[in-house]
């Protein structure tokens, strides 16, 4: 018996890439492309953030010289009941917006995805997304007219049905729910598009396998569709909360000064009043840092919790 010994062949090494002449001198091209983005970041993000930190340590009314206050502005926030009220209103608004947008957006996406007629599907998608492209100023004025207690369209038709209409924006118990409903009408189209895009990424093979195994529609939705859409739902949850926590435009236009009994006073509205109406710039800067800290903590908690239910 003969044994043949063969030498193990090794793959040839690729030739080393030698730096070409003038490569170092062309690096400035990359920095030149980065400069506009870096400049915008410094001017509109990093610069204002650092300025807010510095201003929060001073008392300044923009008319007289600033006086160093140390942590005085931060300690003053603990004894400000209106700040607590504005934070509570903002959390209520943000949580209501988060739940209604995630549930409503998912249900709308499931319904539109079942449409077989392409023309009808395109029309429904456009109709749902169209309110989102309208400016908040126009939306706020539109709904302020529609819900007017004297001559609004809703008041008229409910009156024809013999129903009494509440004073939507002047009743403390109805002002914030009205703003939540208007925000839902204006922004649900964006969440709907995100949900629809995520729904269309679910492989049909998994859905068909679930049906072959005897799963009904609810079981397929809960055990297949939603887990496969979990990254999309997580993304929608993060951006919905961040956007809702910064609500300002409809409150400023529809219910100036925070509505009746401060029932619609949001924390950004409160920050605006302190900074640009009362000219307490240092205190407003401290409140802005508090808003940033709250949003950062909630976002980190969302990312921490996503490890338990988001399936990549």
PDB file of C-alpha atoms in Angstrom:
ATOM      1  CA  UNK A   1       0.000   0.000   0.000  1.00  0.00           C
ATOM      2  CA  UNK A   2       1.417   3.328  -0.979  1.00  0.00           C
ATOM      3  CA  UNK A   3       0.718   6.534   0.828  1.00  0.00           C
ATOM      4  CA  UNK A   4       0.982   9.756  -1.104  1.00  0.00           C
ATOM      5  CA  UNK A   5       1.942  12.808   0.817  1.00  0.00           C
ATOM      6  CA  UNK A   6       0.797  16.113  -0.536  1.00  0.00           C
ATOM      7  CA  UNK A   7       1.897  19.493   0.646  1.00  0.00           C
ATOM      8  CA  UNK A   8      -0.929  21.603   1.990  1.00  0.00           C
ATOM      9  CA  UNK A   9      -1.581  24.487  -0.311  1.00  0.00           C
ATOM     10  CA  UNK A  10      -2.065  27.877   1.207  1.00  0.00           C
ATOM     11  CA  UNK A  11      -3.909  30.725  -0.419  1.00  0.00           C
ATOM     12  CA  UNK A  12      -1.582  33.367  -1.768  1.00  0.00           C
ATOM     13  CA  UNK A  13      -1.454  36.542   0.226  1.00  0.00           C
ATOM     14  CA  UNK A  14      -2.865  39.590  -1.502  1.00  0.00           C
ATOM     15  CA  UNK A  15      -0.289  42.164  -2.327  1.00  0.00           C
ATOM     16  CA  UNK A  16       0.042  44.907   0.225  1.00  0.00           C
ATOM     17  CA  UNK A  17      -1.621  48.151  -0.794  1.00  0.00           C
ATOM     18  CA  UNK A  18       0.958  50.823  -0.944  1.00  0.00           C
ATOM     19  CA  UNK A  19      -0.194  54.364  -0.239  1.00  0.00           C
ATOM     20  CA  UNK A  20      -0.193  56.327  -3.417  1.00  0.00           C
ATOM     21  CA  UNK A  21       1.600  59.551  -3.702  1.00  0.00           C
ATOM     22  CA  UNK A  22      -0.459  62.479  -2.550  1.00  0.00           C
ATOM     23  CA  UNK A  23      -2.991  60.376  -0.553  1.00  0.00           C
ATOM     24  CA  UNK A  24      -2.301  62.341   2.585  1.00  0.00           C
ATOM     25  CA  UNK A  25      -2.770  65.618   0.778  1.00  0.00           C
ATOM     26  CA  UNK A  26      -6.205  64.488  -0.432  1.00  0.00           C
ATOM     27  CA  UNK A  27      -7.536  63.886   3.068  1.00  0.00           C
ATOM     28  CA  UNK A  28      -8.694  67.467   3.191  1.00  0.00           C
ATOM     29  CA  UNK A  29     -11.394  66.524   0.679  1.00  0.00           C
ATOM     30  CA  UNK A  30     -13.054  64.242   3.241  1.00  0.00           C
ATOM     31  CA  UNK A  31     -12.838  66.916   5.920  1.00  0.00           C
ATOM     32  CA  UNK A  32     -14.305  69.427   3.504  1.00  0.00           C
ATOM     33  CA  UNK A  33     -17.365  67.209   3.009  1.00  0.00           C
ATOM     34  CA  UNK A  34     -17.729  66.827   6.784  1.00  0.00           C
ATOM     35  CA  UNK A  35     -17.398  70.523   7.571  1.00  0.00           C
ATOM     36  CA  UNK A  36     -20.973  71.633   6.616  1.00  0.00           C
ATOM     37  CA  UNK A  37     -22.587  68.935   8.765  1.00  0.00           C
ATOM     38  CA  UNK A  38     -20.189  69.584  11.650  1.00  0.00           C
ATOM     39  CA  UNK A  39     -20.785  73.319  11.387  1.00  0.00           C
ATOM     40  CA  UNK A  40     -24.563  72.867  11.520  1.00  0.00           C
ATOM     41  CA  UNK A  41     -24.205  70.476  14.469  1.00  0.00           C
ATOM     42  CA  UNK A  42     -22.067  72.949  16.402  1.00  0.00           C
ATOM     43  CA  UNK A  43     -24.308  75.927  15.612  1.00  0.00           C
ATOM     44  CA  UNK A  44     -27.699  74.355  16.244  1.00  0.00           C
ATOM     45  CA  UNK A  45     -27.075  71.400  18.609  1.00  0.00           C
ATOM     46  CA  UNK A  46     -23.815  71.426  20.549  1.00  0.00           C
ATOM     47  CA  UNK A  47     -23.543  75.207  20.813  1.00  0.00           C
ATOM     48  CA  UNK A  48     -27.071  75.820  22.193  1.00  0.00           C
ATOM     49  CA  UNK A  49     -26.712  72.856  24.538  1.00  0.00           C
ATOM     50  CA  UNK A  50     -23.513  74.237  26.055  1.00  0.00           C
ATOM     51  CA  UNK A  51     -25.067  77.713  26.214  1.00  0.00           C
ATOM     52  CA  UNK A  52     -28.083  76.308  28.085  1.00  0.00           C
ATOM     53  CA  UNK A  53     -25.763  74.688  30.629  1.00  0.00           C
ATOM     54  CA  UNK A  54     -23.919  77.965  31.180  1.00  0.00           C
ATOM     55  CA  UNK A  55     -27.089  80.090  31.326  1.00  0.00           C
ATOM     56  CA  UNK A  56     -28.685  77.725  33.839  1.00  0.00           C
ATOM     57  CA  UNK A  57     -26.043  78.830  36.337  1.00  0.00           C
ATOM     58  CA  UNK A  58     -27.011  82.525  36.056  1.00  0.00           C
ATOM     59  CA  UNK A  59     -29.967  84.813  36.663  1.00  0.00           C
ATOM     60  CA  UNK A  60     -30.449  86.883  33.531  1.00  0.00           C
ATOM     61  CA  UNK A  61     -33.386  88.823  32.101  1.00  0.00           C
ATOM     62  CA  UNK A  62     -31.659  89.764  28.813  1.00  0.00           C
ATOM     63  CA  UNK A  63     -31.735  93.438  29.852  1.00  0.00           C
ATOM     64  CA  UNK A  64     -29.414  93.662  32.840  1.00  0.00           C
ATOM     65  CA  UNK A  65     -26.029  91.987  33.421  1.00  0.00           C
ATOM     66  CA  UNK A  66     -26.229  88.331  34.354  1.00  0.00           C
ATOM     67  CA  UNK A  67     -25.684  87.348  37.981  1.00  0.00           C
ATOM     68  CA  UNK A  68     -24.125  84.047  38.963  1.00  0.00           C
ATOM     69  CA  UNK A  69     -26.647  81.853  40.799  1.00  0.00           C
ATOM     70  CA  UNK A  70     -24.882  78.508  40.955  1.00  0.00           C
ATOM     71  CA  UNK A  71     -27.466  75.762  41.402  1.00  0.00           C
ATOM     72  CA  UNK A  72     -30.102  78.241  42.540  1.00  0.00           C
ATOM     73  CA  UNK A  73     -32.195  77.785  39.422  1.00  0.00           C
ATOM     74  CA  UNK A  74     -32.201  74.009  39.879  1.00  0.00           C
ATOM     75  CA  UNK A  75     -33.171  74.179  43.558  1.00  0.00           C
ATOM     76  CA  UNK A  76     -35.961  76.619  42.699  1.00  0.00           C
ATOM     77  CA  UNK A  77     -37.539  73.992  40.428  1.00  0.00           C
ATOM     78  CA  UNK A  78     -38.254  71.721  43.413  1.00  0.00           C
ATOM     79  CA  UNK A  79     -40.563  74.347  44.916  1.00  0.00           C
ATOM     80  CA  UNK A  80     -42.385  75.261  41.704  1.00  0.00           C
ATOM     81  CA  UNK A  81     -45.881  73.692  41.695  1.00  0.00           C
ATOM     82  CA  UNK A  82     -46.621  74.895  38.157  1.00  0.00           C
ATOM     83  CA  UNK A  83     -43.596  72.994  36.884  1.00  0.00           C
ATOM     84  CA  UNK A  84     -44.936  69.813  38.457  1.00  0.00           C
ATOM     85  CA  UNK A  85     -48.333  70.457  36.882  1.00  0.00           C
ATOM     86  CA  UNK A  86     -46.792  71.002  33.461  1.00  0.00           C
ATOM     87  CA  UNK A  87     -44.713  67.816  33.765  1.00  0.00           C
ATOM     88  CA  UNK A  88     -47.807  65.835  34.787  1.00  0.00           C
ATOM     89  CA  UNK A  89     -49.801  67.206  31.829  1.00  0.00           C
ATOM     90  CA  UNK A  90     -46.940  66.416  29.474  1.00  0.00           C
ATOM     91  CA  UNK A  91     -46.611  62.836  30.702  1.00  0.00           C
ATOM     92  CA  UNK A  92     -50.364  62.303  30.376  1.00  0.00           C
ATOM     93  CA  UNK A  93     -50.290  63.683  26.851  1.00  0.00           C
ATOM     94  CA  UNK A  94     -47.199  61.669  25.869  1.00  0.00           C
ATOM     95  CA  UNK A  95     -48.503  58.373  27.255  1.00  0.00           C
ATOM     96  CA  UNK A  96     -51.935  58.875  25.681  1.00  0.00           C
ATOM     97  CA  UNK A  97     -50.303  59.747  22.372  1.00  0.00           C
ATOM     98  CA  UNK A  98     -47.998  56.720  22.617  1.00  0.00           C
ATOM     99  CA  UNK A  99     -50.819  54.235  23.234  1.00  0.00           C
ATOM    100  CA  UNK A 100     -53.265  55.668  20.699  1.00  0.00           C
ATOM    101  CA  UNK A 101     -50.652  55.982  17.965  1.00  0.00           C
ATOM    102  CA  UNK A 102     -49.211  52.494  18.387  1.00  0.00           C
ATOM    103  CA  UNK A 103     -52.602  50.780  18.590  1.00  0.00           C
ATOM    104  CA  UNK A 104     -54.296  52.986  16.005  1.00  0.00           C
ATOM    105  CA  UNK A 105     -51.373  52.897  13.602  1.00  0.00           C
ATOM    106  CA  UNK A 106     -51.116  49.110  13.807  1.00  0.00           C
ATOM    107  CA  UNK A 107     -54.865  48.594  13.278  1.00  0.00           C
ATOM    108  CA  UNK A 108     -54.902  50.954  10.312  1.00  0.00           C
ATOM    109  CA  UNK A 109     -51.882  49.223   8.801  1.00  0.00           C
ATOM    110  CA  UNK A 110     -53.508  45.800   9.216  1.00  0.00           C
ATOM    111  CA  UNK A 111     -56.684  47.047   7.558  1.00  0.00           C
ATOM    112  CA  UNK A 112     -55.002  48.777   4.627  1.00  0.00           C
ATOM    113  CA  UNK A 113     -52.659  45.843   4.054  1.00  0.00           C
ATOM    114  CA  UNK A 114     -55.680  43.605   3.421  1.00  0.00           C
ATOM    115  CA  UNK A 115     -56.974  45.794   0.594  1.00  0.00           C
ATOM    116  CA  UNK A 116     -56.641  44.027  -2.738  1.00  0.00           C
ATOM    117  CA  UNK A 117     -57.568  46.963  -4.958  1.00  0.00           C
ATOM    118  CA  UNK A 118     -54.382  48.955  -5.597  1.00  0.00           C
ATOM    119  CA  UNK A 119     -56.232  52.163  -6.442  1.00  0.00           C
ATOM    120  CA  UNK A 120     -58.287  52.009  -3.258  1.00  0.00           C
ATOM    121  CA  UNK A 121     -55.202  51.136  -1.222  1.00  0.00           C
ATOM    122  CA  UNK A 122     -53.282  54.108  -2.617  1.00  0.00           C
ATOM    123  CA  UNK A 123     -56.239  56.436  -1.968  1.00  0.00           C
ATOM    124  CA  UNK A 124     -56.583  55.293   1.661  1.00  0.00           C
ATOM    125  CA  UNK A 125     -52.848  55.618   2.298  1.00  0.00           C
ATOM    126  CA  UNK A 126     -52.778  59.123   0.862  1.00  0.00           C
ATOM    127  CA  UNK A 127     -55.868  60.167   2.820  1.00  0.00           C
ATOM    128  CA  UNK A 128     -54.426  58.923   6.101  1.00  0.00           C
ATOM    129  CA  UNK A 129     -51.025  60.514   5.571  1.00  0.00           C
ATOM    130  CA  UNK A 130     -52.245  63.833   4.148  1.00  0.00           C
ATOM    131  CA  UNK A 131     -53.033  65.539   7.524  1.00  0.00           C
ATOM    132  CA  UNK A 132     -49.429  64.994   8.593  1.00  0.00           C
ATOM    133  CA  UNK A 133     -48.086  67.282   5.857  1.00  0.00           C
ATOM    134  CA  UNK A 134     -50.309  70.176   7.016  1.00  0.00           C
ATOM    135  CA  UNK A 135     -48.605  72.646   9.334  1.00  0.00           C
ATOM    136  CA  UNK A 136     -49.552  72.635  12.994  1.00  0.00           C
ATOM    137  CA  UNK A 137     -50.742  76.243  12.730  1.00  0.00           C
ATOM    138  CA  UNK A 138     -53.301  75.368  10.049  1.00  0.00           C
ATOM    139  CA  UNK A 139     -54.418  72.224  11.899  1.00  0.00           C
ATOM    140  CA  UNK A 140     -54.850  74.097  15.186  1.00  0.00           C
ATOM    141  CA  UNK A 141     -56.895  76.883  13.589  1.00  0.00           C
ATOM    142  CA  UNK A 142     -59.012  74.349  11.688  1.00  0.00           C
ATOM    143  CA  UNK A 143     -59.954  72.372  14.779  1.00  0.00           C
ATOM    144  CA  UNK A 144     -60.404  75.508  16.857  1.00  0.00           C
ATOM    145  CA  UNK A 145     -63.136  76.445  14.381  1.00  0.00           C
ATOM    146  CA  UNK A 146     -64.616  72.938  14.086  1.00  0.00           C
ATOM    147  CA  UNK A 147     -64.932  72.554  17.876  1.00  0.00           C
ATOM    148  CA  UNK A 148     -66.042  76.112  18.579  1.00  0.00           C
ATOM    149  CA  UNK A 149     -68.885  75.946  21.148  1.00  0.00           C
ATOM    150  CA  UNK A 150     -70.907  78.634  19.361  1.00  0.00           C
ATOM    151  CA  UNK A 151     -70.691  77.962  15.617  1.00  0.00           C
ATOM    152  CA  UNK A 152     -68.447  74.919  15.186  1.00  0.00           C
ATOM    153  CA  UNK A 153     -69.441  72.080  12.879  1.00  0.00           C
ATOM    154  CA  UNK A 154     -69.346  69.518  15.696  1.00  0.00           C
ATOM    155  CA  UNK A 155     -71.526  71.749  17.864  1.00  0.00           C
ATOM    156  CA  UNK A 156     -74.045  72.163  15.051  1.00  0.00           C
ATOM    157  CA  UNK A 157     -74.439  68.474  14.201  1.00  0.00           C
ATOM    158  CA  UNK A 158     -74.492  67.324  17.818  1.00  0.00           C
ATOM    159  CA  UNK A 159     -77.149  69.962  18.457  1.00  0.00           C
ATOM    160  CA  UNK A 160     -79.217  68.569  15.583  1.00  0.00           C
ATOM    161  CA  UNK A 161     -79.069  65.195  17.342  1.00  0.00           C
ATOM    162  CA  UNK A 162     -80.230  66.775  20.587  1.00  0.00           C
ATOM    163  CA  UNK A 163     -76.883  66.352  22.337  1.00  0.00           C
ATOM    164  CA  UNK A 164     -75.207  68.956  24.477  1.00  0.00           C
ATOM    165  CA  UNK A 165     -71.648  69.790  23.489  1.00  0.00           C
ATOM    166  CA  UNK A 166     -68.993  70.561  26.075  1.00  0.00           C
ATOM    167  CA  UNK A 167     -66.918  73.692  25.970  1.00  0.00           C
ATOM    168  CA  UNK A 168     -64.013  71.778  24.478  1.00  0.00           C
ATOM    169  CA  UNK A 169     -61.147  74.194  25.101  1.00  0.00           C
ATOM    170  CA  UNK A 170     -62.505  76.182  28.064  1.00  0.00           C
ATOM    171  CA  UNK A 171     -63.484  73.250  30.261  1.00  0.00           C
ATOM    172  CA  UNK A 172     -60.483  71.933  32.260  1.00  0.00           C
ATOM    173  CA  UNK A 173     -61.784  68.366  32.030  1.00  0.00           C
ATOM    174  CA  UNK A 174     -62.059  68.499  28.217  1.00  0.00           C
ATOM    175  CA  UNK A 175     -59.184  70.772  27.145  1.00  0.00           C
ATOM    176  CA  UNK A 176     -56.338  68.240  27.333  1.00  0.00           C
ATOM    177  CA  UNK A 177     -58.348  65.328  25.831  1.00  0.00           C
ATOM    178  CA  UNK A 178     -59.293  67.634  22.951  1.00  0.00           C
ATOM    179  CA  UNK A 179     -55.624  68.425  22.291  1.00  0.00           C
ATOM    180  CA  UNK A 180     -54.829  64.690  22.427  1.00  0.00           C
ATOM    181  CA  UNK A 181     -57.536  63.978  19.841  1.00  0.00           C
ATOM    182  CA  UNK A 182     -56.320  66.743  17.532  1.00  0.00           C
ATOM    183  CA  UNK A 183     -52.749  65.489  17.776  1.00  0.00           C
ATOM    184  CA  UNK A 184     -53.940  61.975  16.935  1.00  0.00           C
ATOM    185  CA  UNK A 185     -55.750  63.202  13.815  1.00  0.00           C
ATOM    186  CA  UNK A 186     -52.708  65.199  12.699  1.00  0.00           C
ATOM    187  CA  UNK A 187     -49.902  62.701  13.290  1.00  0.00           C
ATOM    188  CA  UNK A 188     -51.436  59.223  13.064  1.00  0.00           C
ATOM    189  CA  UNK A 189     -50.594  59.099   9.361  1.00  0.00           C
ATOM    190  CA  UNK A 190     -46.870  59.065  10.093  1.00  0.00           C
ATOM    191  CA  UNK A 191     -47.185  56.183  12.555  1.00  0.00           C
ATOM    192  CA  UNK A 192     -49.464  54.383  10.099  1.00  0.00           C
ATOM    193  CA  UNK A 193     -46.839  54.556   7.336  1.00  0.00           C
ATOM    194  CA  UNK A 194     -44.144  53.210   9.680  1.00  0.00           C
ATOM    195  CA  UNK A 195     -46.391  50.345  10.800  1.00  0.00           C
ATOM    196  CA  UNK A 196     -47.395  49.521   7.235  1.00  0.00           C
ATOM    197  CA  UNK A 197     -43.762  49.384   6.146  1.00  0.00           C
ATOM    198  CA  UNK A 198     -42.919  47.057   9.034  1.00  0.00           C
ATOM    199  CA  UNK A 199     -45.971  44.891   8.354  1.00  0.00           C
ATOM    200  CA  UNK A 200     -44.949  44.370   4.754  1.00  0.00           C
ATOM    201  CA  UNK A 201     -41.552  43.023   5.854  1.00  0.00           C
ATOM    202  CA  UNK A 202     -43.136  40.043   7.642  1.00  0.00           C
ATOM    203  CA  UNK A 203     -42.365  36.957   5.482  1.00  0.00           C
ATOM    204  CA  UNK A 204     -45.451  35.334   3.995  1.00  0.00           C
ATOM    205  CA  UNK A 205     -43.876  31.930   4.576  1.00  0.00           C
ATOM    206  CA  UNK A 206     -44.176  32.397   8.342  1.00  0.00           C
ATOM    207  CA  UNK A 207     -47.819  33.436   8.060  1.00  0.00           C
ATOM    208  CA  UNK A 208     -48.608  30.456   5.842  1.00  0.00           C
ATOM    209  CA  UNK A 209     -46.785  28.096   8.206  1.00  0.00           C
ATOM    210  CA  UNK A 210     -48.833  29.437  11.127  1.00  0.00           C
ATOM    211  CA  UNK A 211     -52.079  28.862   9.207  1.00  0.00           C
ATOM    212  CA  UNK A 212     -51.023  25.314   8.287  1.00  0.00           C
ATOM    213  CA  UNK A 213     -50.376  24.634  11.962  1.00  0.00           C
ATOM    214  CA  UNK A 214     -53.959  25.637  12.727  1.00  0.00           C
ATOM    215  CA  UNK A 215     -53.378  29.144  14.119  1.00  0.00           C
ATOM    216  CA  UNK A 216     -56.330  31.497  13.850  1.00  0.00           C
ATOM    217  CA  UNK A 217     -56.096  35.177  12.903  1.00  0.00           C
ATOM    218  CA  UNK A 218     -55.544  36.385  16.474  1.00  0.00           C
ATOM    219  CA  UNK A 219     -52.864  33.774  17.203  1.00  0.00           C
ATOM    220  CA  UNK A 220     -51.088  34.583  13.964  1.00  0.00           C
ATOM    221  CA  UNK A 221     -51.136  38.286  14.802  1.00  0.00           C
ATOM    222  CA  UNK A 222     -49.957  37.862  18.393  1.00  0.00           C
ATOM    223  CA  UNK A 223     -47.350  35.125  17.932  1.00  0.00           C
ATOM    224  CA  UNK A 224     -46.019  35.844  14.422  1.00  0.00           C
ATOM    225  CA  UNK A 225     -46.836  39.305  13.083  1.00  0.00           C
ATOM    226  CA  UNK A 226     -46.228  41.410  16.177  1.00  0.00           C
ATOM    227  CA  UNK A 227     -42.936  39.677  17.161  1.00  0.00           C
ATOM    228  CA  UNK A 228     -41.661  40.109  13.600  1.00  0.00           C
ATOM    229  CA  UNK A 229     -42.727  43.777  13.697  1.00  0.00           C
ATOM    230  CA  UNK A 230     -41.214  44.426  17.138  1.00  0.00           C
ATOM    231  CA  UNK A 231     -38.251  46.504  15.832  1.00  0.00           C
ATOM    232  CA  UNK A 232     -40.700  48.700  13.896  1.00  0.00           C
ATOM    233  CA  UNK A 233     -43.014  49.044  16.898  1.00  0.00           C
ATOM    234  CA  UNK A 234     -40.047  49.941  19.104  1.00  0.00           C
ATOM    235  CA  UNK A 235     -38.885  52.615  16.666  1.00  0.00           C
ATOM    236  CA  UNK A 236     -42.400  54.070  16.489  1.00  0.00           C
ATOM    237  CA  UNK A 237     -42.660  54.062  20.289  1.00  0.00           C
ATOM    238  CA  UNK A 238     -39.404  55.979  20.738  1.00  0.00           C
ATOM    239  CA  UNK A 239     -40.070  58.714  18.201  1.00  0.00           C
ATOM    240  CA  UNK A 240     -43.732  59.047  19.227  1.00  0.00           C
ATOM    241  CA  UNK A 241     -42.832  59.658  22.861  1.00  0.00           C
ATOM    242  CA  UNK A 242     -40.053  62.099  22.006  1.00  0.00           C
ATOM    243  CA  UNK A 243     -42.326  64.070  19.698  1.00  0.00           C
ATOM    244  CA  UNK A 244     -45.271  64.076  22.117  1.00  0.00           C
ATOM    245  CA  UNK A 245     -43.138  65.195  25.062  1.00  0.00           C
ATOM    246  CA  UNK A 246     -42.200  68.339  23.109  1.00  0.00           C
ATOM    247  CA  UNK A 247     -45.799  69.325  22.264  1.00  0.00           C
ATOM    248  CA  UNK A 248     -46.155  73.092  21.977  1.00  0.00           C
ATOM    249  CA  UNK A 249     -47.807  74.428  18.808  1.00  0.00           C
ATOM    250  CA  UNK A 250     -51.469  73.406  19.293  1.00  0.00           C
ATOM    251  CA  UNK A 251     -51.396  74.394  22.951  1.00  0.00           C
ATOM    252  CA  UNK A 252     -50.001  77.826  22.131  1.00  0.00           C
ATOM    253  CA  UNK A 253     -52.531  78.438  19.342  1.00  0.00           C
ATOM    254  CA  UNK A 254     -55.693  76.819  20.715  1.00  0.00           C
ATOM    255  CA  UNK A 255     -55.313  77.282  24.473  1.00  0.00           C
ATOM    256  CA  UNK A 256     -52.975  80.254  25.053  1.00  0.00           C
ATOM    257  CA  UNK A 257     -51.328  80.514  28.461  1.00  0.00           C
ATOM    258  CA  UNK A 258     -51.850  76.810  29.107  1.00  0.00           C
ATOM    259  CA  UNK A 259     -55.621  76.633  28.912  1.00  0.00           C
ATOM    260  CA  UNK A 260     -58.160  76.888  31.736  1.00  0.00           C
ATOM    261  CA  UNK A 261     -56.631  76.282  35.153  1.00  0.00           C
ATOM    262  CA  UNK A 262     -53.345  75.301  33.451  1.00  0.00           C
ATOM    263  CA  UNK A 263     -55.036  72.108  32.281  1.00  0.00           C
ATOM    264  CA  UNK A 264     -53.059  72.022  29.015  1.00  0.00           C
ATOM    265  CA  UNK A 265     -49.821  73.559  30.255  1.00  0.00           C
ATOM    266  CA  UNK A 266     -46.999  71.451  28.831  1.00  0.00           C
ATOM    267  CA  UNK A 267     -43.432  71.617  30.055  1.00  0.00           C
ATOM    268  CA  UNK A 268     -42.230  73.157  26.771  1.00  0.00           C
ATOM    269  CA  UNK A 269     -45.025  75.740  26.991  1.00  0.00           C
ATOM    270  CA  UNK A 270     -43.940  76.503  30.552  1.00  0.00           C
ATOM    271  CA  UNK A 271     -40.323  76.807  29.405  1.00  0.00           C
ATOM    272  CA  UNK A 272     -41.380  79.243  26.677  1.00  0.00           C
ATOM    273  CA  UNK A 273     -43.330  81.408  29.109  1.00  0.00           C
ATOM    274  CA  UNK A 274     -40.465  81.577  31.566  1.00  0.00           C
ATOM    275  CA  UNK A 275     -37.844  82.339  28.939  1.00  0.00           C
ATOM    276  CA  UNK A 276     -39.630  84.647  26.481  1.00  0.00           C
ATOM    277  CA  UNK A 277     -42.476  86.187  28.495  1.00  0.00           C
ATOM    278  CA  UNK A 278     -41.103  86.432  32.016  1.00  0.00           C
ATOM    279  CA  UNK A 279     -37.504  86.802  30.750  1.00  0.00           C
ATOM    280  CA  UNK A 280     -36.167  84.359  33.341  1.00  0.00           C
ATOM    281  CA  UNK A 281     -33.593  82.995  30.929  1.00  0.00           C
ATOM    282  CA  UNK A 282     -31.496  81.177  33.513  1.00  0.00           C
ATOM    283  CA  UNK A 283     -34.485  79.394  35.019  1.00  0.00           C
ATOM    284  CA  UNK A 284     -35.834  78.519  31.565  1.00  0.00           C
ATOM    285  CA  UNK A 285     -32.433  77.047  30.668  1.00  0.00           C
ATOM    286  CA  UNK A 286     -32.523  74.910  33.798  1.00  0.00           C
ATOM    287  CA  UNK A 287     -36.001  73.672  32.858  1.00  0.00           C
ATOM    288  CA  UNK A 288     -34.763  72.853  29.351  1.00  0.00           C
ATOM    289  CA  UNK A 289     -32.012  70.703  30.827  1.00  0.00           C
ATOM    290  CA  UNK A 290     -34.620  68.961  32.969  1.00  0.00           C
ATOM    291  CA  UNK A 291     -36.656  68.239  29.825  1.00  0.00           C
ATOM    292  CA  UNK A 292     -33.557  66.840  28.131  1.00  0.00           C
ATOM    293  CA  UNK A 293     -32.771  64.659  31.154  1.00  0.00           C
ATOM    294  CA  UNK A 294     -36.319  63.278  31.329  1.00  0.00           C
ATOM    295  CA  UNK A 295     -36.373  62.457  27.625  1.00  0.00           C
ATOM    296  CA  UNK A 296     -32.938  60.846  27.849  1.00  0.00           C
ATOM    297  CA  UNK A 297     -33.913  58.697  30.857  1.00  0.00           C
ATOM    298  CA  UNK A 298     -37.188  57.555  29.260  1.00  0.00           C
ATOM    299  CA  UNK A 299     -35.413  56.723  25.996  1.00  0.00           C
ATOM    300  CA  UNK A 300     -32.736  54.727  27.811  1.00  0.00           C
ATOM    301  CA  UNK A 301     -35.452  52.856  29.710  1.00  0.00           C
ATOM    302  CA  UNK A 302     -37.137  52.071  26.413  1.00  0.00           C
ATOM    303  CA  UNK A 303     -33.884  50.701  25.008  1.00  0.00           C
ATOM    304  CA  UNK A 304     -33.274  48.706  28.180  1.00  0.00           C
ATOM    305  CA  UNK A 305     -36.768  47.235  28.090  1.00  0.00           C
ATOM    306  CA  UNK A 306     -36.532  46.478  24.378  1.00  0.00           C
ATOM    307  CA  UNK A 307     -34.113  43.633  25.102  1.00  0.00           C
ATOM    308  CA  UNK A 308     -37.035  41.650  26.521  1.00  0.00           C
ATOM    309  CA  UNK A 309     -39.520  41.998  23.681  1.00  0.00           C
ATOM    310  CA  UNK A 310     -37.784  43.259  20.523  1.00  0.00           C
ATOM    311  CA  UNK A 311     -36.716  40.418  18.234  1.00  0.00           C
ATOM    312  CA  UNK A 312     -34.051  41.329  15.712  1.00  0.00           C
TER     313      UNK A 312
END
